mmCIF file of C-alpha atoms in Angstrom:
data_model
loop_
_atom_site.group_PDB
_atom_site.id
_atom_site.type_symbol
_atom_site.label_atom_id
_atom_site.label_comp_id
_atom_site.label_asym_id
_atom_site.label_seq_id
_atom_site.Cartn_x
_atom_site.Cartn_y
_atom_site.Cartn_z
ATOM 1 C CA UNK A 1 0.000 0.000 0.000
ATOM 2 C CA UNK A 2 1.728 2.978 -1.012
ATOM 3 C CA UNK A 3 1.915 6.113 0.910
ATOM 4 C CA UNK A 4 0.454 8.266 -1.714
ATOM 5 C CA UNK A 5 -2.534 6.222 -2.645
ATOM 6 C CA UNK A 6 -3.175 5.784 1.336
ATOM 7 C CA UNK A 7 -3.464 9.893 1.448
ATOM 8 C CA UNK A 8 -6.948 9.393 -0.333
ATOM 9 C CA UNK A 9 -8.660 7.782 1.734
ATOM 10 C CA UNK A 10 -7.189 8.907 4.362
ATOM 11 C CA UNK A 11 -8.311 12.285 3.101
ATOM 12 C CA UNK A 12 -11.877 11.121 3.281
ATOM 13 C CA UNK A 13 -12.347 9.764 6.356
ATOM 14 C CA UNK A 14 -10.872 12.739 8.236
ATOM 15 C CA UNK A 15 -13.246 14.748 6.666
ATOM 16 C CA UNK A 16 -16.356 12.850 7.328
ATOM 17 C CA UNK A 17 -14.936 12.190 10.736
ATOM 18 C CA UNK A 18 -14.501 15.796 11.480
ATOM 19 C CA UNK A 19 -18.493 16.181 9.906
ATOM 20 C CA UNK A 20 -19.925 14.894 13.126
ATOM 21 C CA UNK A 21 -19.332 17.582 15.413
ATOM 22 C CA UNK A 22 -19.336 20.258 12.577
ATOM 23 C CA UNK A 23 -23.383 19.547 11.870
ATOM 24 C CA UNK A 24 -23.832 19.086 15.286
ATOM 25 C CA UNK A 25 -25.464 22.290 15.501
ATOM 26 C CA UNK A 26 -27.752 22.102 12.071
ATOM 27 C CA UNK A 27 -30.162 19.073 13.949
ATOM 28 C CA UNK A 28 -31.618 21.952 15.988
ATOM 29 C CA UNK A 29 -32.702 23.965 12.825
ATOM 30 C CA UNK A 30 -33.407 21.067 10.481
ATOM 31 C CA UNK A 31 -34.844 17.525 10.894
ATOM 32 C CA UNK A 32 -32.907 14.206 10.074
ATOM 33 C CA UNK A 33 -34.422 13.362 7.242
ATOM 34 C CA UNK A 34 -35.064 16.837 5.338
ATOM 35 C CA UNK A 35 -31.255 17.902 6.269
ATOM 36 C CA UNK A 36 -30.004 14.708 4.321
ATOM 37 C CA UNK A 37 -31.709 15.349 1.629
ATOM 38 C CA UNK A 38 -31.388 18.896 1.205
ATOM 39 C CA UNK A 39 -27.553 17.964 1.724
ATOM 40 C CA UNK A 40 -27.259 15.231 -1.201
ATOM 41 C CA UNK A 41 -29.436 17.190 -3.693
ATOM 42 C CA UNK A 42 -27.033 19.839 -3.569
ATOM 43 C CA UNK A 43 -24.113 17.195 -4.123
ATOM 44 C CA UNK A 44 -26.018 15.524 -6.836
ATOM 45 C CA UNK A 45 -26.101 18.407 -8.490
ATOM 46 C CA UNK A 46 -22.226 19.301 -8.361
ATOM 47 C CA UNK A 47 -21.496 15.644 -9.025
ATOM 48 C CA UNK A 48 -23.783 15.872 -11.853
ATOM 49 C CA UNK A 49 -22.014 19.046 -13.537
ATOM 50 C CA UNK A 50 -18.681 17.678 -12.403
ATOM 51 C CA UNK A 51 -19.497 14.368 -14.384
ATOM 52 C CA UNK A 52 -20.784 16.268 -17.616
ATOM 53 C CA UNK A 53 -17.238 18.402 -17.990
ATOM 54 C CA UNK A 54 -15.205 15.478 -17.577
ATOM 55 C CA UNK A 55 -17.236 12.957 -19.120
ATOM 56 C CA UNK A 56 -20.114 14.657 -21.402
ATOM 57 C CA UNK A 57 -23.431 13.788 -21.258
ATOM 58 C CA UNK A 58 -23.169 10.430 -22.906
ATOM 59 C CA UNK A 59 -22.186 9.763 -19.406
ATOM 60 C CA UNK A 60 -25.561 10.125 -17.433
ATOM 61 C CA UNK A 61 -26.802 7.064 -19.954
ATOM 62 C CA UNK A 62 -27.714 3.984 -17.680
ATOM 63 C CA UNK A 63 -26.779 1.666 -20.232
ATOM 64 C CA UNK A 64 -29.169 -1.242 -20.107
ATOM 65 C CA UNK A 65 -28.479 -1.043 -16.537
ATOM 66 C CA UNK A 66 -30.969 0.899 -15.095
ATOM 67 C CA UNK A 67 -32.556 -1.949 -12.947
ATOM 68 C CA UNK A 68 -28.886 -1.979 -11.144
ATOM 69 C CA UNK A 69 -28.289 1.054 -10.954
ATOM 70 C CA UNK A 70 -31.480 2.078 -9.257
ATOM 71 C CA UNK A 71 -31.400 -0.995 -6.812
ATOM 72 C CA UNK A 72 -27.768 -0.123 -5.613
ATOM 73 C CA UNK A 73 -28.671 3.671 -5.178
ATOM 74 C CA UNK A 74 -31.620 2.496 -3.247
ATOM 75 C CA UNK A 75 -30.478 -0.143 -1.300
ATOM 76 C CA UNK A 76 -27.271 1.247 -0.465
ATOM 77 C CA UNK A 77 -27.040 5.240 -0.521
ATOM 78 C CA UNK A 78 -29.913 5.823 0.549
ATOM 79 C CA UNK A 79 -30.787 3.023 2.896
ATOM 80 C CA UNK A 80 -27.846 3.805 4.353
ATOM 81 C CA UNK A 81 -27.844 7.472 5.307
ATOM 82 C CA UNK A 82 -32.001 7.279 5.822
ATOM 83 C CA UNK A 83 -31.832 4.283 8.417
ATOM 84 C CA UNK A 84 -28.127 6.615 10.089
ATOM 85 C CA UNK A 85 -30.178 9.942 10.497
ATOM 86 C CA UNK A 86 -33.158 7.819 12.206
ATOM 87 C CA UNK A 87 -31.079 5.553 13.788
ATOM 88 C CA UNK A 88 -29.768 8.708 15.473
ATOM 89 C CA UNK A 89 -33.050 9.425 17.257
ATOM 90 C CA UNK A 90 -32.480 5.924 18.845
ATOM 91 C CA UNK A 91 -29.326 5.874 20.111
ATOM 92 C CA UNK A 92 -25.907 7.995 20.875
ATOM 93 C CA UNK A 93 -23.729 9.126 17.677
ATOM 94 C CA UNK A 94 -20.959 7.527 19.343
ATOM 95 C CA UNK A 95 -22.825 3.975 19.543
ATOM 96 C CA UNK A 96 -23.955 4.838 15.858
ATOM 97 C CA UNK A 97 -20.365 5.118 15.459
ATOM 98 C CA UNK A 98 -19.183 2.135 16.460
ATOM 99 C CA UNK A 99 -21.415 0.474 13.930
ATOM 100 C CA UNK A 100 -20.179 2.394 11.076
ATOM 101 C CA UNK A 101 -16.701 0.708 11.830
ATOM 102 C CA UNK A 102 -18.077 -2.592 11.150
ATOM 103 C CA UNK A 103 -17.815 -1.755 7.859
ATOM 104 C CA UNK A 104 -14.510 -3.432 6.523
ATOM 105 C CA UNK A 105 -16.050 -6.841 7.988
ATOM 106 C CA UNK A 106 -19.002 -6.324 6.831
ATOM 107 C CA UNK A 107 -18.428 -5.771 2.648
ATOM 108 C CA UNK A 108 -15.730 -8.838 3.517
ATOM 109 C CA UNK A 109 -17.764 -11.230 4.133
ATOM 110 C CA UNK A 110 -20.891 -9.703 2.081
ATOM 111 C CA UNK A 111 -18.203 -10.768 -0.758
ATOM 112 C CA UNK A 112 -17.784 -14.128 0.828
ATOM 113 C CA UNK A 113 -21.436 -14.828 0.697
ATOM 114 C CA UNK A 114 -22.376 -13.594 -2.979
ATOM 115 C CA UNK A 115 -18.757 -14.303 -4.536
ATOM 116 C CA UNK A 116 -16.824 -17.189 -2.886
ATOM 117 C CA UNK A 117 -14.030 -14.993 -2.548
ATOM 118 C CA UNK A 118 -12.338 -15.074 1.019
ATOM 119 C CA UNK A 119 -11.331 -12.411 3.045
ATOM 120 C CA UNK A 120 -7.368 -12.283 3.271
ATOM 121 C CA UNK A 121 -7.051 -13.706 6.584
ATOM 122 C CA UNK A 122 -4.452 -10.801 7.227
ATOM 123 C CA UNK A 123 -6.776 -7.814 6.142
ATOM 124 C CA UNK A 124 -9.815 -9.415 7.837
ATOM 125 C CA UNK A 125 -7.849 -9.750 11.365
ATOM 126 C CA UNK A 126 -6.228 -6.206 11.116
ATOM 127 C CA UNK A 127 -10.310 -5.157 10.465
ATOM 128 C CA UNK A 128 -11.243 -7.229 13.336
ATOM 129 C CA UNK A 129 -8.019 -5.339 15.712
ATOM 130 C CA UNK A 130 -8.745 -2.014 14.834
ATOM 131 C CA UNK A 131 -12.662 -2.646 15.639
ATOM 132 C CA UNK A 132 -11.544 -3.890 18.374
ATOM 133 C CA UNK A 133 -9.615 -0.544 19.214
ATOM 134 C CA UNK A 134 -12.761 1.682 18.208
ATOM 135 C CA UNK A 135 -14.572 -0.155 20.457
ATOM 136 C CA UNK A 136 -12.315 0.741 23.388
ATOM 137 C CA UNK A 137 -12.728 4.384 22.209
ATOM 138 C CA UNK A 138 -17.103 4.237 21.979
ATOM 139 C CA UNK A 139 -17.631 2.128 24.869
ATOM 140 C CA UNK A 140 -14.508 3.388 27.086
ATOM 141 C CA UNK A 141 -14.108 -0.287 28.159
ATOM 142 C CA UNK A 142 -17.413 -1.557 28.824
ATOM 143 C CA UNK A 143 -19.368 -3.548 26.647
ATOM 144 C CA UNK A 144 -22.535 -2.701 28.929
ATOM 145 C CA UNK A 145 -23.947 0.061 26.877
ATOM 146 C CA UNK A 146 -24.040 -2.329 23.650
ATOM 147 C CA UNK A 147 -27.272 -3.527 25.169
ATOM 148 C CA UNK A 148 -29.331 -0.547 25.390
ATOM 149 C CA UNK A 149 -29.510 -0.432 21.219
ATOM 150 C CA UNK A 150 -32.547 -1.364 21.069
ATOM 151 C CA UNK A 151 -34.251 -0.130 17.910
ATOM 152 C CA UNK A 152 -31.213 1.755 16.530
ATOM 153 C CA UNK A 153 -29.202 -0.511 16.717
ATOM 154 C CA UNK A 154 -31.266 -2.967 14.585
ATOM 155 C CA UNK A 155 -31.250 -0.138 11.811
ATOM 156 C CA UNK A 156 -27.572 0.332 12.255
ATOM 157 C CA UNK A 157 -27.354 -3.261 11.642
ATOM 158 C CA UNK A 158 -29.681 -2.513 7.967
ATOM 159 C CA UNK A 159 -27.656 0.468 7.156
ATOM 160 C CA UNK A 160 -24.136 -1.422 6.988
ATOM 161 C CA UNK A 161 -25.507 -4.089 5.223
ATOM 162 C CA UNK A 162 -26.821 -2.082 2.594
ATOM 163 C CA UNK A 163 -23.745 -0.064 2.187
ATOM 164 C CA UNK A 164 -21.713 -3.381 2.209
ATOM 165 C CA UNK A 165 -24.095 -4.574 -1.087
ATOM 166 C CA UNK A 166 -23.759 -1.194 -2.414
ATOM 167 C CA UNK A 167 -19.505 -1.326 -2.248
ATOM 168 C CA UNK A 168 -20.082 -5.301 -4.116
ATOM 169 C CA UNK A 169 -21.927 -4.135 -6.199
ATOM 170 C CA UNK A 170 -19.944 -1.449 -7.809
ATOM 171 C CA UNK A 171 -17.225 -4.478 -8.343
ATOM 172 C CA UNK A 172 -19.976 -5.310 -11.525
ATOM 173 C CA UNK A 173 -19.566 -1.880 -13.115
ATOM 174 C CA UNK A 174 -15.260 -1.848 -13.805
ATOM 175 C CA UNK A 175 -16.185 -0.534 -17.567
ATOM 176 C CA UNK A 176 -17.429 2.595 -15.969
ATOM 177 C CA UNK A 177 -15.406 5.747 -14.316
ATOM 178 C CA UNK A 178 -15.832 5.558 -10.298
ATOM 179 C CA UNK A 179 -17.065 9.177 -10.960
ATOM 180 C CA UNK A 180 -19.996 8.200 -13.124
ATOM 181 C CA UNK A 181 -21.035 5.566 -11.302
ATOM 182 C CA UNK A 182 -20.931 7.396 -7.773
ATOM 183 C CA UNK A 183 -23.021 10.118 -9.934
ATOM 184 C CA UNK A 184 -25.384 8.315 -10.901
ATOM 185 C CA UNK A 185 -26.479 6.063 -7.667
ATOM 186 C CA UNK A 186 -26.576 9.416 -6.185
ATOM 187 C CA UNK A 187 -29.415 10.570 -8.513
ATOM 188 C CA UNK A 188 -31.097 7.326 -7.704
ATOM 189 C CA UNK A 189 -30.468 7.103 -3.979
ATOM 190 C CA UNK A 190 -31.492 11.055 -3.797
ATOM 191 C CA UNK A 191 -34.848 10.847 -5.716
ATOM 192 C CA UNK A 192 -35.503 8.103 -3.011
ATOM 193 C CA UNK A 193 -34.680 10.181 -0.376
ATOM 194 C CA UNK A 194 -36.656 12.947 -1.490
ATOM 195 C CA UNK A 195 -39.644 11.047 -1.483
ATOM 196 C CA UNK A 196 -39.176 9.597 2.075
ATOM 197 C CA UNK A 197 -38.359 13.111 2.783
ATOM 198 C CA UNK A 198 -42.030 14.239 1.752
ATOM 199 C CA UNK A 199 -43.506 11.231 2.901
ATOM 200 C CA UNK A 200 -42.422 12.157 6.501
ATOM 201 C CA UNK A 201 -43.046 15.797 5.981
ATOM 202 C CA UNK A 202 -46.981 15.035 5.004
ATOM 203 C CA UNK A 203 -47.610 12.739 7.762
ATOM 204 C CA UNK A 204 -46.351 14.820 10.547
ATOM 205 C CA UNK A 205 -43.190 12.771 11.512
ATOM 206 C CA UNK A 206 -41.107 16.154 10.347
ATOM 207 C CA UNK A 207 -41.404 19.238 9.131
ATOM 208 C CA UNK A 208 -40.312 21.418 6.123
ATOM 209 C CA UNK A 209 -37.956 23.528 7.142
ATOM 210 C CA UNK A 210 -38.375 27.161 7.170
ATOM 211 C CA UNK A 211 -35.696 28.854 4.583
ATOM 212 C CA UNK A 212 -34.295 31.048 7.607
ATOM 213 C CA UNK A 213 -33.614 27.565 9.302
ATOM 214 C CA UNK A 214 -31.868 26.542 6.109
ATOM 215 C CA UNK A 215 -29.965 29.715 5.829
ATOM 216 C CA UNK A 216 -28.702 29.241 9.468
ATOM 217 C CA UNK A 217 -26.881 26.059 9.187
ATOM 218 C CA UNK A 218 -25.279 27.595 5.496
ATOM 219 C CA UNK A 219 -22.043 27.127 7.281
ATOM 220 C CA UNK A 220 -22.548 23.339 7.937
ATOM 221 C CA UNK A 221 -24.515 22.200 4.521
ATOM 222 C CA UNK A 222 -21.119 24.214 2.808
ATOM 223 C CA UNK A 223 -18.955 21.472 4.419
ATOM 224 C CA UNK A 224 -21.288 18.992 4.273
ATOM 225 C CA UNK A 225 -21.810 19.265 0.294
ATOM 226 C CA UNK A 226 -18.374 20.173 -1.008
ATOM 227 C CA UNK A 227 -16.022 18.930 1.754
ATOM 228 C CA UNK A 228 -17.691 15.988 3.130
ATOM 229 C CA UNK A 229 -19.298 14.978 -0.072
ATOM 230 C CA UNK A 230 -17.873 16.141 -3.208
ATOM 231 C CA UNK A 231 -14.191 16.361 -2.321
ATOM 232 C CA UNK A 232 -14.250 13.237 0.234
ATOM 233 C CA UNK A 233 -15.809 11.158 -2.477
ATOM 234 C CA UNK A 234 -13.236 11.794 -4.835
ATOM 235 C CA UNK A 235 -10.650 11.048 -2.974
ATOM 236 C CA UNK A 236 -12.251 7.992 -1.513
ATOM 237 C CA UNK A 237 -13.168 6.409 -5.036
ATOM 238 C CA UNK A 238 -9.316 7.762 -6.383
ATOM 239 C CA UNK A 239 -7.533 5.446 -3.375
ATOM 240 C CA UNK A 240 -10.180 2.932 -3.706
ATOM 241 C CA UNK A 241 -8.644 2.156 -7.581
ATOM 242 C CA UNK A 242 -5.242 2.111 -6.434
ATOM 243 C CA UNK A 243 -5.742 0.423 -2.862
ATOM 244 C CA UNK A 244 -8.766 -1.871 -3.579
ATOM 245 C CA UNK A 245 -11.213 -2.032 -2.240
ATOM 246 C CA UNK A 246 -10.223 -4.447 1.186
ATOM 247 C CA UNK A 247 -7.492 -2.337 1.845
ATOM 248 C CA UNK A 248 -9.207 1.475 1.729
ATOM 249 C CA UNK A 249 -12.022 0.081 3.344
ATOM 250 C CA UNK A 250 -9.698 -0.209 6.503
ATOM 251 C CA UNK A 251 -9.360 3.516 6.623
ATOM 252 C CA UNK A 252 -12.957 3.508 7.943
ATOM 253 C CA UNK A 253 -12.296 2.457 11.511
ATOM 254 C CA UNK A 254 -10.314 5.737 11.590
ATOM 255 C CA UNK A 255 -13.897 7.938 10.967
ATOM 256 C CA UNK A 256 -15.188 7.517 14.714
ATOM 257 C CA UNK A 257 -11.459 8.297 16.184
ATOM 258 C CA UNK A 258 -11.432 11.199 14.324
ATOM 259 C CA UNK A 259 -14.775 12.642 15.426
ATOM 260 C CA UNK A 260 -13.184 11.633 18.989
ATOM 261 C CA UNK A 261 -10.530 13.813 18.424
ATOM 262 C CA UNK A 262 -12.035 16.641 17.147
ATOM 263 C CA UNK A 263 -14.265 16.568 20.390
ATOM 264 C CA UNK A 264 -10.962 16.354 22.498
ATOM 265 C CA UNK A 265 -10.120 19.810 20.620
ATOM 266 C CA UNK A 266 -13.331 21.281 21.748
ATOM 267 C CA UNK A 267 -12.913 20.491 25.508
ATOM 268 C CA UNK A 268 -13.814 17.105 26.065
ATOM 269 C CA UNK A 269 -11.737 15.148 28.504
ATOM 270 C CA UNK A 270 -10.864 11.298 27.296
ATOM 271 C CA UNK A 271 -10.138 8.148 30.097
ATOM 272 C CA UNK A 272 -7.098 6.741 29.599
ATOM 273 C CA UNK A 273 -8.947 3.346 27.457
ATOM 274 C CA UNK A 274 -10.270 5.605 24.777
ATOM 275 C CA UNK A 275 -6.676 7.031 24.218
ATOM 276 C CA UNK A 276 -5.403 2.971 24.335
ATOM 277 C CA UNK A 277 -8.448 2.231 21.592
ATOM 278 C CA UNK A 278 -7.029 5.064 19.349
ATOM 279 C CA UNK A 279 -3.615 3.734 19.889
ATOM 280 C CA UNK A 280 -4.947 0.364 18.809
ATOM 281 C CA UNK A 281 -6.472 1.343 15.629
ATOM 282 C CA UNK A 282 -3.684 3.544 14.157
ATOM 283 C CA UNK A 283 -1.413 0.959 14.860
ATOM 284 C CA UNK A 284 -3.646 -1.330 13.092
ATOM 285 C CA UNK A 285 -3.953 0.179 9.893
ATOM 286 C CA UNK A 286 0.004 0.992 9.969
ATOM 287 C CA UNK A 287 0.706 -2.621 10.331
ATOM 288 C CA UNK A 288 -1.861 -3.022 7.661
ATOM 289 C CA UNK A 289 0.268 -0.295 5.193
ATOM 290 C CA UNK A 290 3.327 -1.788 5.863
ATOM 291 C CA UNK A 291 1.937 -5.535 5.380
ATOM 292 C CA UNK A 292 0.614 -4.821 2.112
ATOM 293 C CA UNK A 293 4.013 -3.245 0.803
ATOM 294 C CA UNK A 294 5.793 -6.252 1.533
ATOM 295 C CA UNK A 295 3.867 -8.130 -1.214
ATOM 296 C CA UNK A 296 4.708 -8.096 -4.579
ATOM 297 C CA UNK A 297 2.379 -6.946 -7.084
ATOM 298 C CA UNK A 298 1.639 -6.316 -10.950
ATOM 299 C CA UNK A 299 2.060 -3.014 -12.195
ATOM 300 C CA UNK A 300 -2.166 -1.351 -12.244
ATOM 301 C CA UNK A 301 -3.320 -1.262 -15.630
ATOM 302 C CA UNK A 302 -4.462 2.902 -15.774
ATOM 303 C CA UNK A 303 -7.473 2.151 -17.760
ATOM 304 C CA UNK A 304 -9.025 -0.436 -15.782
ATOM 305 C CA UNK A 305 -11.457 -0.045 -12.454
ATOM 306 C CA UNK A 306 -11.118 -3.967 -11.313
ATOM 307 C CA UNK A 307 -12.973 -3.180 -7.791
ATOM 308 C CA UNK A 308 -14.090 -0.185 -7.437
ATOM 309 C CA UNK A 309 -16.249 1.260 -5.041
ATOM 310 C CA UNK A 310 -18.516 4.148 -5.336
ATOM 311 C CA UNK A 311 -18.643 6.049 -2.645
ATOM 312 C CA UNK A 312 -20.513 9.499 -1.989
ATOM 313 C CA UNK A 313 -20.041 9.423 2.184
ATOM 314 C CA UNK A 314 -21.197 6.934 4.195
ATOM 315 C CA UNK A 315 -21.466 9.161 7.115
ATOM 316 C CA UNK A 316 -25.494 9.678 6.265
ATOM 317 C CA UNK A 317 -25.946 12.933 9.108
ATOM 318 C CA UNK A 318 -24.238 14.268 12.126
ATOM 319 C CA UNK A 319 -24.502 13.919 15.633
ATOM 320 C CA UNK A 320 -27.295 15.656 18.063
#
């Protein structure tokens, strides 16, 4: 794993990790649901002009492969980020957190099921370590708080699988640019979104927000949208070619320890097991780096995306 291609996804997990606390604020203007999607139509949008300069239009063409297409921006963008933001009524961010990390295991063995293919044992129990170490950092040693879950947790449980098919799935699309296909799951995992969005909104589970609410957390969305979604997703889907998709997806476990970290800056005092669970999952993906160097490897091939994944942040919305 080289040190340059490591810098993108380690670029995009420090910026969704930082997201948490940055949108903390915006839950107390906006709901869940209507902040997510306001936040995704605005990075459809860029993605979409972004993917028509680069690409041309010829681009936004399914293919033949609409059925796919929609199904994975369903299933997996927005399942994912819908069941996060209401999973977040339900349970602490931090707990949510700890989920998210469970991510690396999770698209392992969802390609073990569907494919055959087994995880490197070596990848899988560096996964398994540094879950272990952001464990140590959301639960500060005790496992007692796992049980109090409850509902969330269940919907956690949905939202990583989801995102795990979504990540396999882009595997079947290695003829297309990470770009387009991130684009275009997007649009299809928006639209949905949208119309849970006004679903809720007309049955009185949320409400529409006002546009002065929307103009006070401008600050946040602007982060949210460019840095957290545009930029991080780039990055993400650049390392993701170089790294595969096994090895970037390690980077993950590092998206809770960062939002720890960032709430360290802002005044909050850590015990001295979160600090060892941070300790643990650096070291982790360092051994993981350093592993994967040691093996030797064919030159890439520039124009092929062998297992690619698509991804437009998997961090759905912030904490409360």
């Amino acid at each position: 794993m080289r040190s340059r291609a490591a810098a993108y996804p380690l670029l995009a997990v420090l910026s969704w990790g930082a997201m948490f606390p940055i949108l903390a604020t915006a839950l107390t203007r906006v709901d869940p649901l209507n902040l997510t999607t306001v936040r995704y139509l605005l990075a459809a949008v860029i993605l979409v002009a972004i993917l028509l300069l680069r690409e041309g239009a010829t681009a936004l063409r399914l293919g033949g492969r609409t059925v796919e297409v929609v199904a994975l921006g369903v299933i997996g963008f927005a399942g994912f980020n819908l069941l996060t933001s209401l999973a977040l009524d339900h349970a602490a961010p931090q707990q949510i957190a700890l989920f998210v990390a469970t991510t690396p295991v999770i698209t392992q063995l969802v390609r073990w099921v569907r494919d055959g293919v087994r995880p490197t044992p070596l990848l899988l129990a560096l996964s398994l370590v540094a879950l272990l170490g952001v464990g140590l950092v959301i639960t500060r040693g005790s496992l007692a708080g796992l049980g109090q879950f409850g509902l969330g947790g269940l919907m956690m449980i949905g939202a990583v699988l989801g995102w795990a098919i979504y990540t396999h799935g882009a595997s079947r699309f290695g003829a297309w640019s990470p770009l387009r296909f991130t684009t275009l799951t997007a649009v299809t995992g928006t639209a949905a979104m949208l119309a849970v969005s006004i679903g809720a909104d007309a049955v009185g589970w949320q409400h529409v927000p006002a546009a002065a609410d929307l103009v006070a957390v401008t600050p946040q969305l602007a982060y949210a949208v460019i840095v957290a979604a545009v930029i991080a997703a780039l990055a993400w889907n650049t390392g993701v070619q170089r790294l595969g998709s096994a090895n970037a997806a390690l980077f993950m476990n590092l998206v809770p320890v960062v939002t720890f970290v960032v709430q360290i800056a802002r005044g909050y005092r850590p015990e001295p097991v979160e600090l060892v669970g941070a300790a643990i999952t650096i070291a982790a993906l360092v051994a993981a780096n350093l592993a994967t160097r040691t093996r030797p490897s064919a030159p890439p091939r520039p124009a092929a995306v062998t297992d690619s994944v698509a991804v437009v942040d998997p961090m759905a919305v912030t904490a409360r």
